[in-house]
Coordinates of C-alpha atoms in Angstrom, one line a residue:
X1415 CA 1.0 5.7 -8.8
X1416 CA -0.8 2.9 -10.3
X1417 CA -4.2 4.5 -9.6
X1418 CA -3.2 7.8 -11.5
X1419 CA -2.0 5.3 -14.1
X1420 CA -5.5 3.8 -14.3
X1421 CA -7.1 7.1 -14.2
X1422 CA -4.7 8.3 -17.1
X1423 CA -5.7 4.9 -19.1
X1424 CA -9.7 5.9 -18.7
X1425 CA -9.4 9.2 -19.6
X1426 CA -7.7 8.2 -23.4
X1427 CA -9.2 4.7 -23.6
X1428 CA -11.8 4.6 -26.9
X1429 CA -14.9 2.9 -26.7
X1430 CA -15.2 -0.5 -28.6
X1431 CA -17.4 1.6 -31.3
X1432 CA -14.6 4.3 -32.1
X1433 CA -12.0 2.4 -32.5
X1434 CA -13.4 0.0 -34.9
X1435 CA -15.0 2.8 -36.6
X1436 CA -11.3 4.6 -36.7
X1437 CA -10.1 1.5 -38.4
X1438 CA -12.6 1.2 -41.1
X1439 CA -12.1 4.6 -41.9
X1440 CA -8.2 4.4 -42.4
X1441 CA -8.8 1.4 -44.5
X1442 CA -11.5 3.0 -46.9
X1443 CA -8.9 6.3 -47.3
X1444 CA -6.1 3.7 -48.0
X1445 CA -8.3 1.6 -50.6
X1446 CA -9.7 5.0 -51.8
X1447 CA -5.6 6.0 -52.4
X1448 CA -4.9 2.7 -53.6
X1449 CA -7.6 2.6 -56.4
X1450 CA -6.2 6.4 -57.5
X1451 CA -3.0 5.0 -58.0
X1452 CA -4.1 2.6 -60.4
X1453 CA -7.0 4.1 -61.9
X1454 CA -6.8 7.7 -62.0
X1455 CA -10.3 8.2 -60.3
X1456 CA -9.0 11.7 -58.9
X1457 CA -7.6 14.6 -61.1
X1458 CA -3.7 14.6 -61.4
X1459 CA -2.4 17.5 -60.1
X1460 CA 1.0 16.8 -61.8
X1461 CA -0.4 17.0 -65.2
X1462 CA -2.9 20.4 -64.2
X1463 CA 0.7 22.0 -63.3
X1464 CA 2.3 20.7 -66.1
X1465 CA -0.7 22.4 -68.7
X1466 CA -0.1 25.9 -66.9
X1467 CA 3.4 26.0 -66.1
X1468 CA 3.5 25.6 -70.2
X1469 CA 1.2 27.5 -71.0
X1470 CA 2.8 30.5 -69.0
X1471 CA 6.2 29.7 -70.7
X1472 CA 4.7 29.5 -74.6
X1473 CA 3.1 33.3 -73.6
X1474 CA 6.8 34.3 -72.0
X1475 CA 8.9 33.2 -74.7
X1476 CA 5.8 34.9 -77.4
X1477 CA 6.4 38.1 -76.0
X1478 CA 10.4 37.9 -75.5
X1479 CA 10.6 36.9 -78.9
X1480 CA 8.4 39.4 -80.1
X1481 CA 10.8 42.7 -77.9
X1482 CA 13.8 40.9 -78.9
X1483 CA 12.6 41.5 -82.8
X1484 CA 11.9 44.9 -82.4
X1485 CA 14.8 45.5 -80.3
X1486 CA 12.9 46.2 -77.2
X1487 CA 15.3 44.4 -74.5
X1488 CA 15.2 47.2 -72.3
X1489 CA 11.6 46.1 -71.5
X1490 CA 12.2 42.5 -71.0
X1491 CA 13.1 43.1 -67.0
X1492 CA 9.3 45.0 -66.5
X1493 CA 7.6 42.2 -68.4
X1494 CA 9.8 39.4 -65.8
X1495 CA 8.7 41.4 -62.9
X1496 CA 5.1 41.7 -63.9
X1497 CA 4.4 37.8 -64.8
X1498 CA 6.0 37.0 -61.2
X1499 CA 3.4 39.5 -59.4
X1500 CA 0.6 37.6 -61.2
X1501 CA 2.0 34.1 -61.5
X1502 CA 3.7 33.4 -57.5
X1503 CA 5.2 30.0 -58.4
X1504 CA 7.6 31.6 -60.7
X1505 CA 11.0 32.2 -58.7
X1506 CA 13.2 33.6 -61.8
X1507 CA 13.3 33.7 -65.7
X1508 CA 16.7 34.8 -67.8
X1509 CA 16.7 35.8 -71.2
X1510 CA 20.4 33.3 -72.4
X1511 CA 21.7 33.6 -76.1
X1512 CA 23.2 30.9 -77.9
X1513 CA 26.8 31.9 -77.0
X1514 CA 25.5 31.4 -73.7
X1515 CA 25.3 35.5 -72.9
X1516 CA 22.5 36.4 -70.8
X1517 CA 20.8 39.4 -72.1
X1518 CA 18.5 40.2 -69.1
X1519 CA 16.9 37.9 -65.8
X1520 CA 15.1 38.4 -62.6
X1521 CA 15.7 37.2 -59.1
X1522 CA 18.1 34.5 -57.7
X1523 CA 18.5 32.7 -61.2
X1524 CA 21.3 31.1 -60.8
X1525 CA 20.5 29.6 -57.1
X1526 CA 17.1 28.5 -58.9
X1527 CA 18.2 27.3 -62.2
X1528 CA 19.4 23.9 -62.0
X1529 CA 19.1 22.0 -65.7
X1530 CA 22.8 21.8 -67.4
X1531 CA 22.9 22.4 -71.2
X1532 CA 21.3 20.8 -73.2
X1533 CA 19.4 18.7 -70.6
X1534 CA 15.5 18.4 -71.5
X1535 CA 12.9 20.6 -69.2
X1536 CA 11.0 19.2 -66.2
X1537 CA 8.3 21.2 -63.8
X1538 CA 10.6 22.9 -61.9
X1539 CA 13.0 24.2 -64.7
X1540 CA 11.4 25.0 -68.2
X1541 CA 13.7 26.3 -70.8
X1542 CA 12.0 27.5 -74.5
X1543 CA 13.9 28.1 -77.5
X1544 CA 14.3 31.1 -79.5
X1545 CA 14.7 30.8 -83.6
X1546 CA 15.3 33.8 -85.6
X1547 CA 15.3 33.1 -89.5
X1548 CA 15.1 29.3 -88.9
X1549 CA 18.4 29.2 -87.2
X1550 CA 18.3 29.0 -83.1
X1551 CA 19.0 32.3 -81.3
X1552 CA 18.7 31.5 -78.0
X1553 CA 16.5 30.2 -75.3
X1554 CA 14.2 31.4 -72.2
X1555 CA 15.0 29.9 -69.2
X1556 CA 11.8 29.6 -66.5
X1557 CA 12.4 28.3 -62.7
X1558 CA 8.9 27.6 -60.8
X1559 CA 8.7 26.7 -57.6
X1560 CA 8.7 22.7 -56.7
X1561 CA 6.1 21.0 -57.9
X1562 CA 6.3 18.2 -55.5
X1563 CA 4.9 19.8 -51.8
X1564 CA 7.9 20.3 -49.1
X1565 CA 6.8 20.0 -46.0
X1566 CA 2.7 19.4 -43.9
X1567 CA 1.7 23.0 -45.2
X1568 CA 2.4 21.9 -48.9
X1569 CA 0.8 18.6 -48.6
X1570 CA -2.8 19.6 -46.4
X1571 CA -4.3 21.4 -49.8
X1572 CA -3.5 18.4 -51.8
X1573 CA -6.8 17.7 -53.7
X1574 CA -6.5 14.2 -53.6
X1575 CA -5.4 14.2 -49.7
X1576 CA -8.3 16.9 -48.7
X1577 CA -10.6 14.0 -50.5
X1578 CA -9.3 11.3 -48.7
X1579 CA -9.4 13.4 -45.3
X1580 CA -13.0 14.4 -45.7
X1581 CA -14.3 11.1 -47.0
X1582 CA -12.2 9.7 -44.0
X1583 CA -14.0 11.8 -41.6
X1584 CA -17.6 11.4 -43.1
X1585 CA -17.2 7.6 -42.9
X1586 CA -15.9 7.4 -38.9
X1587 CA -18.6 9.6 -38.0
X1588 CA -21.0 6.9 -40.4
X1589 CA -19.1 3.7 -39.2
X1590 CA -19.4 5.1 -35.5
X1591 CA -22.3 6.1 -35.0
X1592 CA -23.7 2.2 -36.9
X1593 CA -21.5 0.4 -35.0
X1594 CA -22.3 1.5 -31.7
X1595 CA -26.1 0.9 -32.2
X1596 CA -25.1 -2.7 -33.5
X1597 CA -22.3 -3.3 -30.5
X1598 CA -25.3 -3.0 -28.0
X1599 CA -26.7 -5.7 -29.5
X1600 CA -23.7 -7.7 -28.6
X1601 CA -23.0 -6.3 -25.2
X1602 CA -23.3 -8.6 -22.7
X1603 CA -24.1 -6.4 -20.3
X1604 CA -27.0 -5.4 -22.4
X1605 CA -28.1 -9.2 -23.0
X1606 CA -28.2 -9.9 -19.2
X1607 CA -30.9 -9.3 -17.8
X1608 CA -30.8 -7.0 -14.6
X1609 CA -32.0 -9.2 -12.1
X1610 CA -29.3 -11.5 -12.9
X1611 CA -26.6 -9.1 -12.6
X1612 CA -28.2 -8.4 -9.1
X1613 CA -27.9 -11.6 -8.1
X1614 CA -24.4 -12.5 -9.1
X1615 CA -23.8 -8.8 -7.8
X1616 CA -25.0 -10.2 -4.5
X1617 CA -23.0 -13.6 -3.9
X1618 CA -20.0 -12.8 -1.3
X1619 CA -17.3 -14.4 -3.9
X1620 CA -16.1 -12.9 -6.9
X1621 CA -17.9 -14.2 -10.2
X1622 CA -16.4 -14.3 -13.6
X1623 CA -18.0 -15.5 -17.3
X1624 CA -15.6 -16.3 -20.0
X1625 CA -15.8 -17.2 -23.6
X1626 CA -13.6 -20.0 -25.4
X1627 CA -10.9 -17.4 -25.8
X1628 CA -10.4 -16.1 -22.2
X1629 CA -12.4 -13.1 -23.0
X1630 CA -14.3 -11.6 -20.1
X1631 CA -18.5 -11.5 -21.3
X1632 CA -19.6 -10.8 -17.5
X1633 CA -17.6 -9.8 -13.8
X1634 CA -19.8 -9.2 -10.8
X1635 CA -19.1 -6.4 -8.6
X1636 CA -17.9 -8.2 -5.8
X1637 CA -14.0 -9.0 -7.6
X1638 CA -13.5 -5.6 -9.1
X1639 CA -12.5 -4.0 -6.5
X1640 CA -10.0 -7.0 -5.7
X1641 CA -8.6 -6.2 -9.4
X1642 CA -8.7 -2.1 -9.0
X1643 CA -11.4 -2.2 -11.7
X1644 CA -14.9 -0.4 -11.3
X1645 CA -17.1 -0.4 -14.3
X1646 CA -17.9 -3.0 -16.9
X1647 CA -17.0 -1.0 -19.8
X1648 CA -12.9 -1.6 -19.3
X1649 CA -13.5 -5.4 -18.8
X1650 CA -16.1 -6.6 -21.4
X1651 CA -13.7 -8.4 -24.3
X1652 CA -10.5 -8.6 -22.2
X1653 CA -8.9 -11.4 -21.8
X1654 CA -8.8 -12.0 -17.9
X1655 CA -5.1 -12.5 -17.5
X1656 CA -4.7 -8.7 -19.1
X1657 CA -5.7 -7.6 -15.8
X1658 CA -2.6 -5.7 -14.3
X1659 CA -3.2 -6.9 -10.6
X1660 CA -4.2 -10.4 -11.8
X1661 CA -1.2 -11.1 -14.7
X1662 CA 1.8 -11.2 -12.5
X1663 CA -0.1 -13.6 -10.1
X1664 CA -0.7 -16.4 -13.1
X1665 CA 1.8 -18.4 -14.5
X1666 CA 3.6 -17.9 -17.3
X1667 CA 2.5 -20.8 -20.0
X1668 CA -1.3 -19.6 -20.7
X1669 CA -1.6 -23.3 -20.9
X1670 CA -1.6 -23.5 -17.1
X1671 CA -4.1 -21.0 -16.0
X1672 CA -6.8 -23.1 -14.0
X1673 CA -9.8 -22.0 -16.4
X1674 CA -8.0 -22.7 -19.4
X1675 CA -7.5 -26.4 -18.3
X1676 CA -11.0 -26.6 -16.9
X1677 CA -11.5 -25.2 -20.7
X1678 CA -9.3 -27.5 -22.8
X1679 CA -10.2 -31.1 -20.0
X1680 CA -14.3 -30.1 -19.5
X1681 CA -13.4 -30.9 -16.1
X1682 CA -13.6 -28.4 -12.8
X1683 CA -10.5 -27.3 -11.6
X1684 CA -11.0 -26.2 -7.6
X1685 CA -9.0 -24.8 -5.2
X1686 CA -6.5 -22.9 -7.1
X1687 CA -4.0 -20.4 -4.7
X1688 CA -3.9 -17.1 -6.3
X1689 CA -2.0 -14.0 -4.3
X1690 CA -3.1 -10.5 -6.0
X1691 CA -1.0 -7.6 -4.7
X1692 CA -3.5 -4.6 -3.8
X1693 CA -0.8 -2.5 -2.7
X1694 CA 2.6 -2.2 -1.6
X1695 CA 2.1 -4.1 1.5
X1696 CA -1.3 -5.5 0.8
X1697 CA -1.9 -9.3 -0.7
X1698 CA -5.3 -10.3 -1.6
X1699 CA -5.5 -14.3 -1.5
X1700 CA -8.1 -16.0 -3.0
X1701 CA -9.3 -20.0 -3.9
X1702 CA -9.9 -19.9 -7.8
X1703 CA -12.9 -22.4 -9.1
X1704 CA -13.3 -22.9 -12.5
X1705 CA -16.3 -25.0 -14.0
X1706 CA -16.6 -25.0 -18.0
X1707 CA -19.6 -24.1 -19.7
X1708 CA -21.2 -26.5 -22.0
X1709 CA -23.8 -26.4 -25.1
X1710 CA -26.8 -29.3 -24.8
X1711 CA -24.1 -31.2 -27.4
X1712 CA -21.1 -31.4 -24.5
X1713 CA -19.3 -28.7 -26.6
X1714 CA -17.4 -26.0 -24.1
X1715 CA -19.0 -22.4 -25.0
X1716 CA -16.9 -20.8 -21.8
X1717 CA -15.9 -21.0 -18.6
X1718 CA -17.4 -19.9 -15.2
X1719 CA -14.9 -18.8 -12.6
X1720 CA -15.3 -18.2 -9.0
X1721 CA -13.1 -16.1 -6.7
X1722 CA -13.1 -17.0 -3.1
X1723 CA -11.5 -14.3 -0.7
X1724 CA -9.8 -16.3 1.9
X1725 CA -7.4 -13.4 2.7
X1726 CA -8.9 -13.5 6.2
X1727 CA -8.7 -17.1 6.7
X1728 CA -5.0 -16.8 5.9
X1729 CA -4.5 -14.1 8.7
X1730 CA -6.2 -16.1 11.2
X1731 CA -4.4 -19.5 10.3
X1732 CA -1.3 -17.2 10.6
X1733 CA -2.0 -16.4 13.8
X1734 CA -3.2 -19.7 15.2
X1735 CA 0.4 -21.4 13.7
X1736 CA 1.6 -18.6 15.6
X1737 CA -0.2 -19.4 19.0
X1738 CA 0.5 -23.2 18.0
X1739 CA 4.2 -22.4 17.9
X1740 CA 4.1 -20.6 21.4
X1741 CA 1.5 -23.4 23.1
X1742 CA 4.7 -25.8 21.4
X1743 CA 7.6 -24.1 22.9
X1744 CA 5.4 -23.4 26.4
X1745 CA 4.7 -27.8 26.5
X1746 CA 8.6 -28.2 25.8
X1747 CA 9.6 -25.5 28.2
X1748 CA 7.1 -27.7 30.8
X1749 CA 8.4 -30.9 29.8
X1750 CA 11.8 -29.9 30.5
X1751 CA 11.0 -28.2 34.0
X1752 CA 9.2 -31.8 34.2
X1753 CA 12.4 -33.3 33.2
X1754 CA 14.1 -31.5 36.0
X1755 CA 11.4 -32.0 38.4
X1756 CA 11.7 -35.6 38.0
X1757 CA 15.3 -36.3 38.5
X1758 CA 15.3 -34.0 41.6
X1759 CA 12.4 -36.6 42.8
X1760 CA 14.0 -39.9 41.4
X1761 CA 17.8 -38.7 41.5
X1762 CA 20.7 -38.5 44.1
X1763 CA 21.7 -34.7 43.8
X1764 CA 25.7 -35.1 44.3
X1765 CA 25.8 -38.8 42.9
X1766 CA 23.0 -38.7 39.9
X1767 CA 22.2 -42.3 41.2
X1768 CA 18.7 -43.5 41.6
X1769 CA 17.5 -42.4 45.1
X1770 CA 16.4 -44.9 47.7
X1771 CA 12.7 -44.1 47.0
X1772 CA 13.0 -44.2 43.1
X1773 CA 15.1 -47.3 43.2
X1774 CA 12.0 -49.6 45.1
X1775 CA 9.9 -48.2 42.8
X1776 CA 11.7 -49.8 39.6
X1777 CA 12.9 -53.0 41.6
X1778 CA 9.1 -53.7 42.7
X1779 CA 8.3 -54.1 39.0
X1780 CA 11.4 -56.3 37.9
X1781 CA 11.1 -58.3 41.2
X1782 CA 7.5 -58.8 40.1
X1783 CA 8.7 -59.5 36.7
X1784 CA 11.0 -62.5 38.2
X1785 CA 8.5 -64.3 40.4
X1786 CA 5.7 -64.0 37.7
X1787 CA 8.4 -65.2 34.7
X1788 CA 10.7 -66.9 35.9
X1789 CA 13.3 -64.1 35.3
X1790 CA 16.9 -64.5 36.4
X1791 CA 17.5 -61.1 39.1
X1792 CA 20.4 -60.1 41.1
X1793 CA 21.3 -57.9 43.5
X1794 CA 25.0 -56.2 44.0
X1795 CA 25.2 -54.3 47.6
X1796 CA 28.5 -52.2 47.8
X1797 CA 30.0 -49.6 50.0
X1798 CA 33.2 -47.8 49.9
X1799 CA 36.1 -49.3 52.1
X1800 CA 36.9 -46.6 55.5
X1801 CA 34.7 -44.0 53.9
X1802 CA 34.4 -41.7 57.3
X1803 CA 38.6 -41.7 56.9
X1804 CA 38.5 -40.1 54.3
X1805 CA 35.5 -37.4 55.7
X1806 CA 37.9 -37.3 58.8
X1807 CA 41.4 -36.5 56.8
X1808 CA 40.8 -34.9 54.1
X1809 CA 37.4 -32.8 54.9
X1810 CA 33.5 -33.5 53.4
X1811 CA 34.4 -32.2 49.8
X1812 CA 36.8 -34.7 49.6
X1813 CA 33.9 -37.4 50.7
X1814 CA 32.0 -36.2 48.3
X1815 CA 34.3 -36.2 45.2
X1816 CA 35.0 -40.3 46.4
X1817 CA 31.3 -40.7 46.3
X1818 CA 31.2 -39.3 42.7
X1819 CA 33.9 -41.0 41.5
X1820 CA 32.6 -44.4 42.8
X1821 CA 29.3 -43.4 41.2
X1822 CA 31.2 -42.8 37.5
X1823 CA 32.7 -45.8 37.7
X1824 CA 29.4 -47.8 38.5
X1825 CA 27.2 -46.0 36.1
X1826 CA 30.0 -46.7 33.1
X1827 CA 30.5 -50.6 33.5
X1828 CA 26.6 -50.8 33.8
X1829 CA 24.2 -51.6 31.2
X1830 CA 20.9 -48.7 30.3
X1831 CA 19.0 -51.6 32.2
X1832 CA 20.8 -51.8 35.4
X1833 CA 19.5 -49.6 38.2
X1834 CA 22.2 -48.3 40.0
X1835 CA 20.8 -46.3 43.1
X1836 CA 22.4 -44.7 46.6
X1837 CA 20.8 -46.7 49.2
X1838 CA 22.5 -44.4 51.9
X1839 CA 25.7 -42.8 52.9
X1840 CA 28.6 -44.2 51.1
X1841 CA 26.1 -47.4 50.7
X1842 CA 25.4 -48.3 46.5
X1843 CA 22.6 -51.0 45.4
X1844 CA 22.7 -52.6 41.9
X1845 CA 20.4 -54.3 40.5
X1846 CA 21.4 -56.5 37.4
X1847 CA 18.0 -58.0 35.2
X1848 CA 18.5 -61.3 33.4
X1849 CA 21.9 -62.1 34.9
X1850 CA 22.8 -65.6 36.8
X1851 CA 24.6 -65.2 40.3
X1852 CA 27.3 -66.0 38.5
X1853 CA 27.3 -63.0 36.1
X1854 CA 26.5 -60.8 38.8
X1855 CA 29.6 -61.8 40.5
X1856 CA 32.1 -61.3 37.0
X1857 CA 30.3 -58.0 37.1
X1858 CA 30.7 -56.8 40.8
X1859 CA 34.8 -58.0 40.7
X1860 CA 34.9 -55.9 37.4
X1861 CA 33.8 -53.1 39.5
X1862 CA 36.0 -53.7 42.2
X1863 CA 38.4 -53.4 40.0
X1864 CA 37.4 -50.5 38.4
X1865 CA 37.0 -48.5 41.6
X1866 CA 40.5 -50.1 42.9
X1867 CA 42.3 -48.5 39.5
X1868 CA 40.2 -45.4 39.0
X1869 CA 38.7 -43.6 41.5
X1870 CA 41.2 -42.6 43.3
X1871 CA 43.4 -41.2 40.7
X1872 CA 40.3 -39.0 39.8
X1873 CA 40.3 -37.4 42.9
X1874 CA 42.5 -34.4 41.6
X1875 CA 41.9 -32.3 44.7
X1876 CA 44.2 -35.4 46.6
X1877 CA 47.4 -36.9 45.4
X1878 CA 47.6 -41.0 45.7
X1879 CA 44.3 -41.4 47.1
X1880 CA 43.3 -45.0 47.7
X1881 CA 40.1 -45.7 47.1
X1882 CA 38.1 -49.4 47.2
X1883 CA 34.9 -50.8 48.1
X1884 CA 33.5 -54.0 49.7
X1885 CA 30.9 -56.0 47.6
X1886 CA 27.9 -58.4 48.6
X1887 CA 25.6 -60.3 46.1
X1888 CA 22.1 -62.1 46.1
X1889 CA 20.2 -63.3 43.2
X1890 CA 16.1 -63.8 43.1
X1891 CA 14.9 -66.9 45.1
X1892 CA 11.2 -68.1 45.0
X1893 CA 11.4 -68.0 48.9
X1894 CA 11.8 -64.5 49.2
X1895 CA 8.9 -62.5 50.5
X1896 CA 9.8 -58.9 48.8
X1897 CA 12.7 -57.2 47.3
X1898 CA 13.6 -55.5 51.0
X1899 CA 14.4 -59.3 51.5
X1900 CA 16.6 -59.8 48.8
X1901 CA 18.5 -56.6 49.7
X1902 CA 18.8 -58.2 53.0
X1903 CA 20.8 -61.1 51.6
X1904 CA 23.0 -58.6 49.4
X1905 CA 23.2 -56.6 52.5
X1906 CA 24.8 -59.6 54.7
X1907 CA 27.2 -60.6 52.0
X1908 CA 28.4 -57.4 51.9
X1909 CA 29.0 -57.3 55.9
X1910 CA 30.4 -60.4 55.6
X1911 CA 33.1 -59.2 52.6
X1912 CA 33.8 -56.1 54.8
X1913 CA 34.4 -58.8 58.2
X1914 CA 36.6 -60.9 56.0
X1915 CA 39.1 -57.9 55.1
X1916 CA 37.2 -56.0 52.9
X1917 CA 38.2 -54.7 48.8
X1918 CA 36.5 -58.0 47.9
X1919 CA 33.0 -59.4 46.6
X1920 CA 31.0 -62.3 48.5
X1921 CA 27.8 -64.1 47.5
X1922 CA 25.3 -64.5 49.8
X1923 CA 25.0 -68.4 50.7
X1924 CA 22.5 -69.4 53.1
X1925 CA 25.4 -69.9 56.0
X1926 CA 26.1 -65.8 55.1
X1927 CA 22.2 -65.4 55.8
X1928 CA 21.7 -67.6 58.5
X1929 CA 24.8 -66.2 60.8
X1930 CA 24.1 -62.7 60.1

């Protein structure tokens, strides 16, 4: 649809040279009408009209006067009938008395005749008295045609119109013919030299010249097509945002169009966005440069514009964010199968806890820690009171819900720098960073409580289910060799807890160590 419309807009479009030419001609004929108005310079066809359509009463109302005297009336209908054969703008005469009788008339008078008594005559209606022995007799009564012309057959003869028409024409065919030899002189595709249109024809962005007022002087071939234009002639004296692809991309306020500030500042403007729809579907995206043009005095004479086609780019940054996106969501898809990987390595499946490998791993670097700083470090050994009773009575998944309860209650009265970790069985080692012995044992009583109070109740599969645990602590000497050794300690305390009657917390002393 818009290329027909193009195509339609070709096919009527003027060339530069007839239209001005068309608009000097309508202002001669409406100076050449003007000066008639005031001056008379044409004949007035009123007053020609006026001098016949007298002349043919006087002769009518001669010779009616002249059969009314010698009592001729009989005749006066032939003599009607023969002046309006000869005379066509006569449409009906009457003979009218002074009593107002009508003593003979022709045609539709009384449709035609439209003066009331005593009203004076105009070019229509012409009335002329009739005296006999100085006393009036009566009057002939004349209806012409209108003198004023009724409708665009009337008015083409016109003298002073068919003047105006003819001078019209001779001076468009003068004024175009002139013109057009003087437009090429001003044609800036006639000032150009070839070459140079050649070699902007050449460069791979598009390539506009304007002057001060936005006007288009010079477009290389390369943006035309971008702007569904193909030939110089539609584009020279335009002003570039006329362009129906490149309007609707440009903002409203003329003001803001990039060559109109590089204009208005004499500074570049680079790197403008610019999306021209091509089609439905299609967008043409370009980077819009626009560097003023300036006289040897600084003065701005135009503006320079280039187009840069980065439609491509635009698809293939498009499809790289695309791939960017995928490569994001395949590393967090990997991270979390990492995730997972990880706590299946470091974690106790039914627990959650730290597993016995994972839990050396982050005790070597706090014991490390402690001997090289002088860090306070403790270490809480626990295991749950008659565990294989409860395996025995109440079946494994019953064991198992005990060992997750016990876990819950550990991992909630722990801080996020506690290691908590099943060191085997029904067997749980905490490690507690930067707390005294004396700490460590305010914690482990809290959890003895805790598991005392708690985990049995959430055993829902078994109704009053006692559940409690036996607890042994150490804390980080300078004597001791490795962290194995320090569990060692935890390890005795806690056998020595469980000896004692169990449900209770012991700190390793070095009798504990010695007699174990």
């Amino acid at each position: 649809m818009t290329d027909f419309r193009l195509r339609l807009q070709r096919a009527f479009a003027l060339r530069p040279a007839l239209r001005i030419g068309f608009g000097l001609s309508c202002m001669v004929m409406a100076l050449l009408l003007a000066a008639d108005m005031v001056f008379k310079v044409m004949p007035d066809p009123q007053a020609t009209l006026r001098s016949q359509r007298t002349y043919i009463g006087e002769a009518l109302a001669t010779n009616v006067a002249h059969l009314i005297e010698f009592e001729h009336e009989e005749r006066l209908a032939q003599v009607f009938a023969d002046l309006r054969a000869r005379e066509a703008s006569v449409r009906s005469i009457a003979v009218r008395r002074a009593d107002g009788g009508i003593i003979a008339q022709t045609g539709d008078h009384g449709n035609w005749w439209r003066l009331a008594p005593g009203e004076a005559s105009n070019l229509d209606n012409t009335r002329l008295v009739l005296s006999m022995d100085g006393e009036r007799w009566g009057e002939v009564q004349i209806a012409f045609t209108p003198a004023t012309p009724e409708g665009l057959g009337q008015w083409l003869p016109v003298p002073s119109l068919v003047l105006a028409g003819i001078l019209g024409l001779i001076c468009f065919g003068g004024f175009a013919v002139y013109l057009k030899r003087v437009l090429s002189y001003l044609d800036p595709s006639t000032i150009i030299p070839e070459r140079v249109r050649r070699a902007y024809d050449a460069l791979p962005c598009g390539v506009v010249i304007l002057d001060t007022a936005g006007r288009i002087m010079l477009m290389n071939s390369t943006l035309r097509p971008w702007i569904g234009k193909t030939r110089d002639a539609q584009l020279t004296g335009k002003p570039l945002e006329s362009l129906a692809t490149l309007g609707p991309a440009l903002p409203a306020d003329r003001d803001l169009h990039p060559w109109v500030r590089a204009m208005r500042t004499g500074k570049p403007t680079l790197d403008e966005h610019l999306e021209l729809k091509a089609g439905e579907d299609s967008v043409v995206r370009l980077l819009v440069d626009s560097t003023p043009i300036t006289d040897g005095g600084g003065k701005v004479r135009g503006c320079l514009i280039a187009f840069n086609n980065v439609t491509h780019i635009h698809a293939l940054n498009t499809r790289l964010l695309g791939t960017m996106k995928e490569l994001e969501q395949s590393k967090r898809a990997i991270e979390e199968k990492n995730a997972e990987l990880l706590k299946l390595a470091t974690r106790d499946p039914l627990t959650g806890c730290l597993n016995r490998r994972a839990l050396f791993e982050k005790l070597d670097v706090l014991f490390a820690n402690a001997r090289d700083q002088g860090l306070s470090l403790c270490c809480i050994m626990t295991d749950i009171d008659h565990f294989k009773s409860f395996n025995d009575r109440y079946g494994h998944a019953v064991g198992d819900e005990v060992l997750k309860a016990v876990s819950r209650v550990f991992a909630n009265g722990l801080r996020d720098q506690d290691l908590l970790g099943r060191y085997g069985g029904e067997e749980f080692c905490l490690i507690l960073p930067g707390v005294s012995v004396e700490q460590a044992c305010v914690i482990a009583e809290r959890l003895r409580a805790s598991i005392e109070a708690e985990a049995g109740a959430s055993v829902r599969s078994t109704q009053n289910l006692r559940v409690t645990s036996s607890f042994g602590v150490s804390v980080f000497t300078h004597d001791l060799a490795d962290p194995a050794e320090m569990i060692d300690h935890a390890d005795k305390a806690l056998y020595a807890a469980k000896k004692s009657g169990r449900n209770r917390v012991t700190t390793a002393t070095p009798d504990i160590v010695q007699a174990a």
